[in-house]
Structures are given as structure tokens and as C-alpha cells.
mmCIF file of C-alpha atoms in Angstrom:
data_model
loop_
_atom_site.group_PDB
_atom_site.id
_atom_site.type_symbol
_atom_site.label_atom_id
_atom_site.label_comp_id
_atom_site.label_asym_id
_atom_site.label_seq_id
_atom_site.Cartn_x
_atom_site.Cartn_y
_atom_site.Cartn_z
ATOM 1 C CA MET W 1 -0.017 0.070 -0.064
ATOM 2 C CA LYS W 2 2.052 3.398 -1.065
ATOM 3 C CA ILE W 3 0.895 6.739 0.493
ATOM 4 C CA VAL W 4 1.411 10.294 -0.951
ATOM 5 C CA HIS W 5 1.086 12.854 1.364
ATOM 6 C CA PHE W 6 0.473 16.078 -1.059
ATOM 7 C CA GLN W 7 1.303 19.484 0.770
ATOM 8 C CA ARG W 8 1.567 22.675 0.183
ATOM 9 C CA LYS W 9 4.812 24.615 -0.017
ATOM 10 C CA ARG W 10 6.225 25.963 3.814
ATOM 11 C CA ARG W 11 6.287 29.428 3.002
ATOM 12 C CA PRO W 12 8.926 31.660 5.603
ATOM 13 C CA ASN W 13 8.056 32.527 9.017
ATOM 14 C CA ALA W 14 4.134 30.714 8.457
ATOM 15 C CA ASN W 15 2.618 28.448 10.613
ATOM 16 C CA HIS W 16 3.294 24.981 9.943
ATOM 17 C CA SER W 17 1.588 23.100 12.710
ATOM 18 C CA LEU W 18 -0.356 21.545 9.869
ATOM 19 C CA GLU W 19 2.741 19.914 8.292
ATOM 20 C CA PHE W 20 3.845 18.617 11.791
ATOM 21 C CA ILE W 21 0.883 16.697 12.504
ATOM 22 C CA PHE W 22 1.325 14.798 9.102
ATOM 23 C CA GLU W 23 5.066 14.455 9.426
ATOM 24 C CA ASP W 24 3.679 13.152 12.943
ATOM 25 C CA VAL W 25 1.461 10.739 11.219
ATOM 26 C CA ARG W 26 4.259 9.310 8.823
ATOM 27 C CA ASN W 27 6.071 8.820 11.184
ATOM 28 C CA ARG W 28 4.071 6.632 13.448
ATOM 29 C CA LEU W 29 2.556 4.487 10.344
ATOM 30 C CA ALA W 30 6.176 3.524 9.052
ATOM 31 C CA GLY W 31 6.334 0.171 9.835
ATOM 32 C CA ASP W 32 2.732 -0.096 7.797
ATOM 33 C CA CYS W 33 3.218 1.248 4.352
ATOM 34 C CA ASP W 34 5.329 3.061 1.957
ATOM 35 C CA ILE W 35 4.046 6.527 3.488
ATOM 36 C CA SER W 36 5.485 9.336 1.560
ATOM 37 C CA MET W 37 5.495 13.087 1.189
ATOM 38 C CA ARG W 38 5.279 15.142 -1.960
ATOM 39 C CA GLU W 39 5.752 19.280 -1.676
ATOM 40 C CA ALA W 40 3.793 21.120 -3.888
ATOM 41 C CA PRO W 41 5.911 23.240 -6.434
ATOM 42 C CA CYS W 42 5.108 26.512 -5.172
ATOM 43 C CA CYS W 43 3.155 28.412 -2.736
ATOM 44 C CA SER W 44 -0.989 28.666 -4.175
ATOM 45 C CA ASP W 45 -0.290 32.580 -5.148
ATOM 46 C CA GLY W 46 -2.756 33.572 -8.120
ATOM 47 C CA PHE W 47 -3.635 31.969 -11.385
ATOM 48 C CA TRP W 48 -1.009 30.136 -13.065
ATOM 49 C CA PRO W 49 1.300 28.329 -9.715
ATOM 50 C CA ARG W 50 -1.846 27.177 -8.486
ATOM 51 C CA LEU W 51 -2.367 25.423 -12.242
ATOM 52 C CA SER W 52 1.255 24.883 -11.543
ATOM 53 C CA ILE W 53 0.191 22.331 -8.120
ATOM 54 C CA LEU W 54 -2.989 21.160 -9.995
ATOM 55 C CA ARG W 55 -0.377 19.923 -12.645
ATOM 56 C CA ASP W 56 2.341 18.595 -10.335
ATOM 57 C CA ALA W 57 -0.413 16.926 -8.147
ATOM 58 C CA ARG W 58 -1.316 14.764 -11.573
ATOM 59 C CA LYS W 59 2.055 13.640 -12.160
ATOM 60 C CA VAL W 60 1.632 10.941 -8.944
ATOM 61 C CA THR W 61 0.175 7.884 -10.433
ATOM 62 C CA ASP W 62 0.574 5.283 -8.268
ATOM 63 C CA ALA W 63 -0.433 6.206 -4.531
ATOM 64 C CA VAL W 64 -3.478 6.863 -2.708
ATOM 65 C CA VAL W 65 -2.607 10.828 -2.781
ATOM 66 C CA HIS W 66 -3.894 12.780 0.709
ATOM 67 C CA VAL W 67 -4.163 16.332 -0.326
ATOM 68 C CA THR W 68 -3.134 17.586 3.110
ATOM 69 C CA GLY W 69 -4.952 20.733 3.333
ATOM 70 C CA ASP W 70 -4.648 24.855 2.427
ATOM 71 C CA ILE W 71 -4.367 23.558 -1.185
ATOM 72 C CA ASN W 72 -7.538 21.740 -1.631
ATOM 73 C CA PHE W 73 -7.950 22.294 -5.213
ATOM 74 C CA ALA W 74 -5.314 19.896 -5.343
ATOM 75 C CA ILE W 75 -7.178 17.340 -5.183
ATOM 76 C CA LEU W 76 -8.839 17.646 -8.821
ATOM 77 C CA GLY W 77 -5.481 16.808 -10.604
ATOM 78 C CA VAL W 78 -5.540 13.017 -8.409
ATOM 79 C CA PRO W 79 -7.746 10.115 -10.267
ATOM 80 C CA ARG W 80 -10.464 10.472 -7.926
ATOM 81 C CA LYS W 81 -10.415 6.615 -6.982
ATOM 82 C CA ARG W 82 -7.144 7.785 -5.099
ATOM 83 C CA ALA W 83 -8.342 10.982 -3.636
ATOM 84 C CA VAL W 84 -8.382 11.713 -0.177
ATOM 85 C CA LEU W 85 -8.621 15.139 1.355
ATOM 86 C CA THR W 86 -8.412 17.316 4.402
ATOM 87 C CA ILE W 87 -10.313 20.217 4.809
ATOM 88 C CA LEU W 88 -10.024 21.255 8.493
ATOM 89 C CA ASP W 89 -12.830 24.052 8.416
ATOM 90 C CA CYS W 90 -14.831 26.362 6.902
ATOM 91 C CA GLY W 91 -13.427 29.187 8.185
ATOM 92 C CA PHE W 92 -11.690 30.686 5.088
ATOM 93 C CA LEU W 93 -15.009 31.718 3.680
ATOM 94 C CA ASN W 94 -15.651 33.955 6.596
ATOM 95 C CA ARG W 95 -14.800 38.113 5.467
ATOM 96 C CA ARG W 96 -14.868 37.893 1.969
ATOM 97 C CA SER W 97 -16.000 39.783 -0.872
ATOM 98 C CA SER W 98 -18.606 37.747 -2.599
ATOM 99 C CA LEU W 99 -16.950 37.610 -5.515
ATOM 100 C CA ARG W 100 -13.900 35.810 -4.104
ATOM 101 C CA ARG W 101 -15.750 34.092 -1.730
ATOM 102 C CA TRP W 102 -17.872 32.198 -4.541
ATOM 103 C CA LEU W 103 -14.393 31.300 -6.697
ATOM 104 C CA LEU W 104 -12.457 29.941 -2.858
ATOM 105 C CA ARG W 105 -16.162 28.201 -2.562
ATOM 106 C CA LYS W 106 -15.981 26.592 -5.939
ATOM 107 C CA LEU W 107 -12.142 25.387 -5.622
ATOM 108 C CA TRP W 108 -11.539 24.629 -1.734
ATOM 109 C CA LEU W 109 -14.579 23.483 -0.449
ATOM 110 C CA ASP W 110 -17.746 22.511 -3.005
ATOM 111 C CA TRP W 111 -15.078 20.885 -6.630
ATOM 112 C CA PRO W 112 -12.698 18.921 -4.265
ATOM 113 C CA ALA W 113 -15.376 17.705 -1.413
ATOM 114 C CA ARG W 114 -17.240 16.353 -4.156
ATOM 115 C CA TRP W 115 -13.875 14.953 -6.358
ATOM 116 C CA ALA W 116 -12.766 12.786 -3.805
ATOM 117 C CA GLN W 117 -13.289 9.619 -2.760
ATOM 118 C CA ALA W 118 -13.256 10.491 1.094
ATOM 119 C CA VAL W 119 -12.824 13.865 2.863
ATOM 120 C CA THR W 120 -11.718 14.346 6.889
ATOM 121 C CA THR W 121 -11.393 17.067 8.590
ATOM 122 C CA ILE W 122 -11.010 17.720 12.610
ATOM 123 C CA SER W 123 -14.379 18.144 14.428
ATOM 124 C CA SER W 124 -17.767 17.259 13.244
ATOM 125 C CA ALA W 125 -19.220 21.104 14.347
ATOM 126 C CA ALA W 126 -15.945 20.780 10.944
ATOM 127 C CA ARG W 127 -18.156 18.043 9.012
ATOM 128 C CA ASP W 128 -22.052 19.679 9.411
ATOM 129 C CA GLU W 129 -20.755 22.935 8.309
ATOM 130 C CA ILE W 130 -18.626 21.084 4.938
ATOM 131 C CA ILE W 131 -21.467 18.692 4.113
ATOM 132 C CA SER W 132 -24.113 21.803 4.676
ATOM 133 C CA LEU W 133 -22.121 24.104 2.267
ATOM 134 C CA SER W 134 -20.681 21.952 -0.396
ATOM 135 C CA GLY W 135 -23.526 18.997 -0.836
ATOM 136 C CA CYS W 136 -20.780 16.281 -0.974
ATOM 137 C CA ASP W 137 -21.704 12.964 -0.041
ATOM 138 C CA PRO W 138 -22.066 12.725 4.053
ATOM 139 C CA ALA W 139 -20.989 9.039 3.574
ATOM 140 C CA LYS W 140 -17.857 9.767 2.736
ATOM 141 C CA VAL W 141 -17.119 12.467 5.156
ATOM 142 C CA ILE W 142 -15.151 12.002 8.608
ATOM 143 C CA VAL W 143 -14.010 13.123 11.546
ATOM 144 C CA ILE W 144 -9.816 12.044 12.530
ATOM 145 C CA PRO W 145 -9.254 15.339 15.456
ATOM 146 C CA VAL W 146 -5.745 16.159 15.800
ATOM 147 C CA ALA W 147 -3.394 14.618 17.776
ATOM 148 C CA ILE W 148 -2.252 16.486 20.999
ATOM 149 C CA SER W 149 1.383 16.684 20.713
ATOM 150 C CA THR W 150 3.693 14.228 23.327
ATOM 151 C CA ASP W 151 5.905 17.629 23.730
ATOM 152 C CA PHE W 152 2.777 18.867 25.973
ATOM 153 C CA GLN W 153 3.609 17.392 29.550
ATOM 154 C CA PHE W 154 1.431 17.716 32.763
ATOM 155 C CA ALA W 155 3.210 20.245 34.629
ATOM 156 C CA PRO W 156 2.141 21.044 38.793
ATOM 157 C CA LYS W 157 1.971 24.756 39.320
ATOM 158 C CA LYS W 158 0.513 26.073 42.606
ATOM 159 C CA PHE W 159 -2.173 28.639 41.623
ATOM 160 C CA ASN W 160 -0.971 32.406 41.914
ATOM 161 C CA TYR W 161 -4.336 33.587 44.053
ATOM 162 C CA ALA W 162 -2.512 37.151 44.197
ATOM 163 C CA ARG W 163 -2.394 37.669 40.503
ATOM 164 C CA PRO W 164 -3.364 34.892 38.475
ATOM 165 C CA ARG W 165 -1.483 35.093 34.866
ATOM 166 C CA ILE W 166 -3.950 34.247 31.939
ATOM 167 C CA LEU W 167 -2.874 32.805 29.216
ATOM 168 C CA LEU W 168 -4.274 34.117 25.774
ATOM 169 C CA ILE W 169 -3.424 32.153 22.108
ATOM 170 C CA GLY W 170 -3.186 34.194 18.822
ATOM 171 C CA THR W 171 -4.693 37.452 17.964
ATOM 172 C CA ALA W 172 -6.769 36.238 15.103
ATOM 173 C CA HIS W 173 -10.192 37.733 14.404
ATOM 174 C CA ASN W 174 -11.612 35.219 15.359
ATOM 175 C CA LYS W 175 -9.776 34.902 18.962
ATOM 176 C CA ASN W 176 -11.916 37.230 20.252
ATOM 177 C CA ILE W 177 -9.315 39.695 22.391
ATOM 178 C CA LEU W 178 -11.226 42.574 22.850
ATOM 179 C CA ARG W 179 -14.071 41.333 24.701
ATOM 180 C CA THR W 180 -11.544 38.889 26.276
ATOM 181 C CA ILE W 181 -9.531 42.537 27.176
ATOM 182 C CA GLU W 182 -13.354 43.767 29.004
ATOM 183 C CA ALA W 183 -14.015 40.824 30.518
ATOM 184 C CA VAL W 184 -10.604 40.774 32.179
ATOM 185 C CA ALA W 185 -11.093 44.995 33.177
ATOM 186 C CA GLY W 186 -11.624 45.422 37.099
ATOM 187 C CA ILE W 187 -9.795 41.382 37.710
ATOM 188 C CA ASN W 188 -6.922 41.590 39.126
ATOM 189 C CA CYS W 189 -4.196 39.784 36.826
ATOM 190 C CA SER W 190 -2.063 39.318 34.367
ATOM 191 C CA VAL W 191 -2.815 39.018 30.796
ATOM 192 C CA VAL W 192 -0.111 37.405 28.474
ATOM 193 C CA ILE W 193 -0.662 37.333 24.928
ATOM 194 C CA ILE W 194 0.911 35.364 22.526
ATOM 195 C CA GLY W 195 0.993 37.498 18.798
ATOM 196 C CA ALA W 196 1.040 40.315 17.296
ATOM 197 C CA ILE W 197 -1.436 42.695 18.838
ATOM 198 C CA SER W 198 -2.548 45.900 17.233
ATOM 199 C CA LYS W 199 -2.857 49.180 18.157
ATOM 200 C CA LYS W 200 -6.712 49.449 19.023
ATOM 201 C CA VAL W 201 -5.668 45.855 21.229
ATOM 202 C CA ARG W 202 -2.943 48.349 22.868
ATOM 203 C CA CYS W 203 -5.268 50.961 23.648
ATOM 204 C CA ALA W 204 -7.809 48.340 25.511
ATOM 205 C CA LEU W 205 -5.161 47.309 27.435
ATOM 206 C CA ALA W 206 -4.212 50.459 28.357
ATOM 207 C CA GLU W 207 -7.443 52.232 28.697
ATOM 208 C CA HIS W 208 -8.385 48.957 31.424
ATOM 209 C CA GLU W 209 -5.410 49.246 32.791
ATOM 210 C CA ILE W 210 -4.209 45.805 32.055
ATOM 211 C CA ARG W 211 -1.107 44.689 33.223
ATOM 212 C CA PHE W 212 0.335 42.068 30.316
ATOM 213 C CA GLU W 213 2.778 41.286 28.631
ATOM 214 C CA ASN W 214 3.383 40.009 24.608
ATOM 215 C CA HIS W 215 5.363 37.628 22.441
ATOM 216 C CA VAL W 216 5.949 37.509 19.353
ATOM 217 C CA ASP W 217 7.504 34.906 16.753
ATOM 218 C CA ILE W 218 8.863 32.651 19.384
ATOM 219 C CA SER W 219 9.477 29.163 19.349
ATOM 220 C CA PRO W 220 7.530 26.094 20.444
ATOM 221 C CA ALA W 221 9.560 25.570 23.360
ATOM 222 C CA GLU W 222 8.784 28.641 24.158
ATOM 223 C CA VAL W 223 5.306 28.574 23.475
ATOM 224 C CA ARG W 224 5.045 26.017 25.657
ATOM 225 C CA GLU W 225 7.045 27.108 28.621
ATOM 226 C CA GLN W 226 4.264 30.002 28.505
ATOM 227 C CA TYR W 227 1.864 27.285 28.962
ATOM 228 C CA ARG W 228 3.935 26.174 32.271
ATOM 229 C CA LEU W 229 4.093 29.976 34.042
ATOM 230 C CA ALA W 230 0.437 30.093 33.001
ATOM 231 C CA ASP W 231 -2.781 29.608 36.141
ATOM 232 C CA ILE W 232 -5.094 30.175 33.464
ATOM 233 C CA VAL W 233 -6.004 29.651 29.358
ATOM 234 C CA CYS W 234 -8.525 31.916 28.228
ATOM 235 C CA PHE W 235 -9.515 30.729 24.535
ATOM 236 C CA ALA W 236 -13.133 32.419 24.151
ATOM 237 C CA SER W 237 -12.861 32.422 20.639
ATOM 238 C CA LEU W 238 -15.266 33.385 18.174
ATOM 239 C CA TYR W 239 -14.757 30.594 16.157
ATOM 240 C CA GLU W 240 -12.217 27.565 15.784
ATOM 241 C CA GLY W 241 -12.249 24.545 13.299
ATOM 242 C CA PHE W 242 -10.962 22.641 16.256
ATOM 243 C CA GLY W 243 -8.976 24.270 19.177
ATOM 244 C CA MET W 244 -5.461 22.766 19.932
ATOM 245 C CA PRO W 245 -5.200 25.946 22.632
ATOM 246 C CA ILE W 246 -7.649 23.723 24.580
ATOM 247 C CA LEU W 247 -5.801 20.010 24.193
ATOM 248 C CA GLU W 248 -2.058 21.963 25.605
ATOM 249 C CA ALA W 249 -3.625 23.422 28.189
ATOM 250 C CA GLN W 250 -5.391 20.690 29.493
ATOM 251 C CA ALA W 251 -2.296 18.446 28.850
ATOM 252 C CA THR W 252 -0.043 20.727 30.561
ATOM 253 C CA GLY W 253 -2.357 20.834 33.743
ATOM 254 C CA ARG W 254 -4.561 25.069 33.344
ATOM 255 C CA PRO W 255 -8.278 24.909 33.393
ATOM 256 C CA VAL W 256 -9.277 26.109 30.533
ATOM 257 C CA ILE W 257 -11.882 28.421 29.488
ATOM 258 C CA THR W 258 -13.431 28.493 26.009
ATOM 259 C CA SER W 259 -16.572 28.821 24.404
ATOM 260 C CA GLN W 260 -19.626 27.338 23.469
ATOM 261 C CA ALA W 261 -19.340 27.384 20.122
ATOM 262 C CA ALA W 262 -17.775 25.918 17.417
ATOM 263 C CA SER W 263 -16.028 23.041 18.028
ATOM 264 C CA MET W 264 -15.212 24.046 21.091
ATOM 265 C CA PRO W 265 -17.244 22.339 23.398
ATOM 266 C CA GLU W 266 -16.371 18.968 21.726
ATOM 267 C CA VAL W 267 -12.411 18.959 22.150
ATOM 268 C CA ALA W 268 -12.264 20.411 25.835
ATOM 269 C CA GLY W 269 -15.094 17.289 26.516
ATOM 270 C CA ASN W 270 -16.266 18.201 30.455
ATOM 271 C CA GLY W 271 -12.319 19.850 31.118
ATOM 272 C CA ALA W 272 -13.072 23.783 30.691
ATOM 273 C CA CYS W 273 -15.442 26.040 31.932
ATOM 274 C CA LEU W 274 -17.550 26.987 28.901
ATOM 275 C CA VAL W 275 -18.699 30.746 28.191
ATOM 276 C CA ASN W 276 -20.213 32.745 25.394
ATOM 277 C CA PRO W 277 -17.918 33.977 23.231
ATOM 278 C CA ARG W 278 -20.297 37.049 21.999
ATOM 279 C CA ASP W 279 -20.933 38.169 26.320
ATOM 280 C CA VAL W 280 -18.454 39.953 27.813
ATOM 281 C CA HIS W 281 -20.092 39.317 30.945
ATOM 282 C CA SER W 282 -20.175 35.798 30.801
ATOM 283 C CA ILE W 283 -16.398 35.926 29.807
ATOM 284 C CA HIS W 284 -15.652 37.519 33.060
ATOM 285 C CA GLU W 285 -18.127 35.378 35.238
ATOM 286 C CA GLY W 286 -16.160 32.490 33.725
ATOM 287 C CA ILE W 287 -12.812 33.791 34.997
ATOM 288 C CA VAL W 288 -14.398 34.967 38.231
ATOM 289 C CA ARG W 289 -15.248 31.751 38.331
ATOM 290 C CA VAL W 290 -11.982 29.931 37.788
ATOM 291 C CA ILE W 291 -10.027 32.125 40.161
ATOM 292 C CA GLU W 292 -12.615 31.819 43.412
ATOM 293 C CA ASP W 293 -13.645 27.873 43.117
ATOM 294 C CA ASP W 294 -10.938 26.119 44.031
ATOM 295 C CA THR W 295 -12.786 22.623 43.885
ATOM 296 C CA PHE W 296 -14.585 23.916 40.149
ATOM 297 C CA ARG W 297 -11.107 25.263 39.469
ATOM 298 C CA GLU W 298 -9.184 21.516 40.091
ATOM 299 C CA SER W 299 -11.949 19.517 38.273
ATOM 300 C CA LEU W 300 -11.065 21.426 35.196
ATOM 301 C CA ILE W 301 -7.718 20.334 35.483
ATOM 302 C CA GLU W 302 -8.702 16.623 36.393
ATOM 303 C CA LYS W 303 -10.748 16.208 33.626
ATOM 304 C CA GLY W 304 -8.949 18.323 31.122
ATOM 305 C CA LEU W 305 -6.433 15.370 31.840
ATOM 306 C CA GLN W 306 -8.891 13.026 30.844
ATOM 307 C CA ASN W 307 -9.943 14.670 27.994
ATOM 308 C CA THR W 308 -6.839 14.484 26.250
ATOM 309 C CA LYS W 309 -6.238 10.842 25.924
ATOM 310 C CA ARG W 310 -9.371 11.006 23.676
ATOM 311 C CA PHE W 311 -6.132 12.199 21.467
ATOM 312 C CA ASP W 312 -3.513 10.433 21.670
ATOM 313 C CA PRO W 313 -1.415 10.475 18.719
ATOM 314 C CA THR W 314 -1.037 6.909 17.974
ATOM 315 C CA SER W 315 -4.624 6.342 17.773
ATOM 316 C CA ILE W 316 -5.406 9.198 15.405
ATOM 317 C CA ALA W 317 -2.487 7.326 13.387
ATOM 318 C CA MET W 318 -4.784 4.458 13.342
ATOM 319 C CA GLN W 319 -7.433 5.934 12.347
ATOM 320 C CA TYR W 320 -5.580 7.616 8.920
ATOM 321 C CA LEU W 321 -3.888 4.000 8.037
ATOM 322 C CA GLU W 322 -7.709 2.165 8.045
ATOM 323 C CA LEU W 323 -9.070 4.807 5.911
ATOM 324 C CA TYR W 324 -6.242 4.638 3.456
ATOM 325 C CA ARG W 325 -6.248 0.554 3.904
ATOM 326 C CA THR W 326 -10.906 1.366 2.839
ATOM 327 C CA VAL W 327 -9.791 3.248 0.098
ATOM 328 C CA THR W 328 -7.200 1.307 -1.474
ATOM 329 C CA GLN W 329 -9.240 -1.564 -2.057
ATOM 330 C CA THR W 330 -11.725 0.586 -3.490
ATOM 331 C CA SER W 331 -9.194 1.662 -5.725
ATOM 332 C CA LYS W 332 -8.455 -2.332 -6.433
ATOM 333 C CA HIS W 333 -11.923 -3.140 -6.797
ATOM 334 C CA GLY W 334 -13.177 -0.304 -9.476
ATOM 335 C CA GLY W 335 -14.906 2.074 -6.165
ATOM 336 C CA ALA W 336 -15.364 5.424 -8.240
ATOM 337 C CA ASN W 337 -14.256 6.232 -11.861
ATOM 338 C CA ALA W 338 -11.300 8.141 -11.998
#
């Protein structure tokens, strides 16, 4: 059984979490199948580079081809019976003009999802969204979640009642930073933000007289250290296809506050304090409860640690292996038309 992961070309100084996810899968499956990676010849910028990517995908003729995300349109160059596609979520459709949204929907969602023999995604919420928006066959869209890296290990910490350290991961629009800052107002704490912050965010921090730290472009090891230093991780996003910081915080042994929206309750299990991300009062009350209620806080930590066991890397790699076996058997016996 031969498998090729066809992935986007890495950009300098960009987030490479997608590449790390599938590198781990390849490492864990190396003894079970012939699995390799093929990188796209160029970055996905404009018509001609994307045409080049599509043509390059057509060159793989003797394997199940798994387009691992971001360059979803590339699956259209793969024979249907050997085509596996990962669509992480549909967040790329948000905040686009009508024409750009239409093009993205056709080339990154509708046509690729319908063409692929199998589509994987990372949460049930994302699966429902893909099926609803693309109209593809629900039977071929399966959930294989993201594994929690073994680099994140439990690190006990005495809670800082005098000035708890609240960690915020990410600063994109969906991370809901401005509402979270407003929710923290009046709480004696230190806020730690990982990610570049705008002038508007800095003004909000100054207006509410919030003590804060900001860390930008730090290494994975430095990110893990910030989890260890934190007393609380607040991840009250408006939208997430998955929400990896929830698991990273739980694995480290930190109480998590997250949103009762999209995929986040599914990922968090019963190991997080769920809040309404559009309601500043709800976020505020969640933070106050975690600070003041020792029993509740300790239960979140314990339940969070148990929850991370659902995202064991070896178990998730085996789910991909089973999928590849199914697609291989289907292609051998005809299946969908090539």
C-alpha cells in the first residue's frame, strides 16, 4: 500500500502546524505502509502557480494521494478513486467579498469535496459545516481529530491567587481578544498574549489598565513554557475548526475557559469552563469562577487531563491507516470512476 501526502509549499515565517501534524502521522505509520511526502512546487499565489500545483498533483500515478489541507483544489488533479482530502474547517470563507467567497467556495470546498473519494476533517462541527456548504455525500466525510503533541506534559503549579496569570493564544479576529480584554477589566491579574497585537488592542489594554505581556514569533519550546507559567488559559474564540490550545492547556494541567461555540465544546469535553464568546459578562463570570472556586478549578484540571487521552497520537495515526486501507481496497475493486 503506497500513500503520498501532497502538501503545500512551506512559506518562510508561517505557521507550519499542518506540516507537523502529518509528519507525525507518517512517522507513526512508516512500519505499516509505504508513506511519503510530496511538497507542492510553489506557493499557492495566483492563477499560474495554482495551475502548476494542480499539474504536479497529476504526476503521482501509483499511490493513494492525500492532499493534507490548504491547497484543497489540488485534489482535482488526482484520480477520484485514489483521492483523499483533508479540509480543516470552512473558516477561510469568512470575511470575504462576495466574488472571492464564491471562487474560494468552488475551488477549495465544493468541487474538491465532491471529487475526493474520502474527506477527513478535524471535528464534528467542521464535518457538519462541510456537508452543509458543499452538498457532498455525508458518508465520505469522516472526523479524524488532531493529536496532542507528546511535547506537552503535565506540569503542576501552585495557583497564584494574588495575581493570576491568564494566557491568551492567538490574536486573529476570531480569537475575540477585544472582548476578552474587556472581560478581564477589574480583575487583579496579568494577561499574557501570544501573537502580534494591533494598536486597537494596545489601546484597550491601556484603557482598562491591564498589566500584560506580549510575545511574538516565539519558538514552540517558548510557547510550552508560557503554558507552564500560566494559571489560566482563556480561549474564548468566536470560531475554531478545532482549537488546539484547549488540549495543550489541558495536557499541561491548566484550567481552560473556552467558548460554547463551533468545535470548542467537542474538543474540550467536560474539561473546560464554557462561556458565550459574544457576551463579555459571560467571559468575565467564567474567569472569576475559575479564580475563586478551588473545587471547580481543580475539577477542570483533572477532567482536562482525562480528556486529552482521546487525542492520543498513535490512535489517531491508526485511524488514518484504516482510511488508507479502505481507499486502497476501493480503488482495486473499481470504486468511483477515475
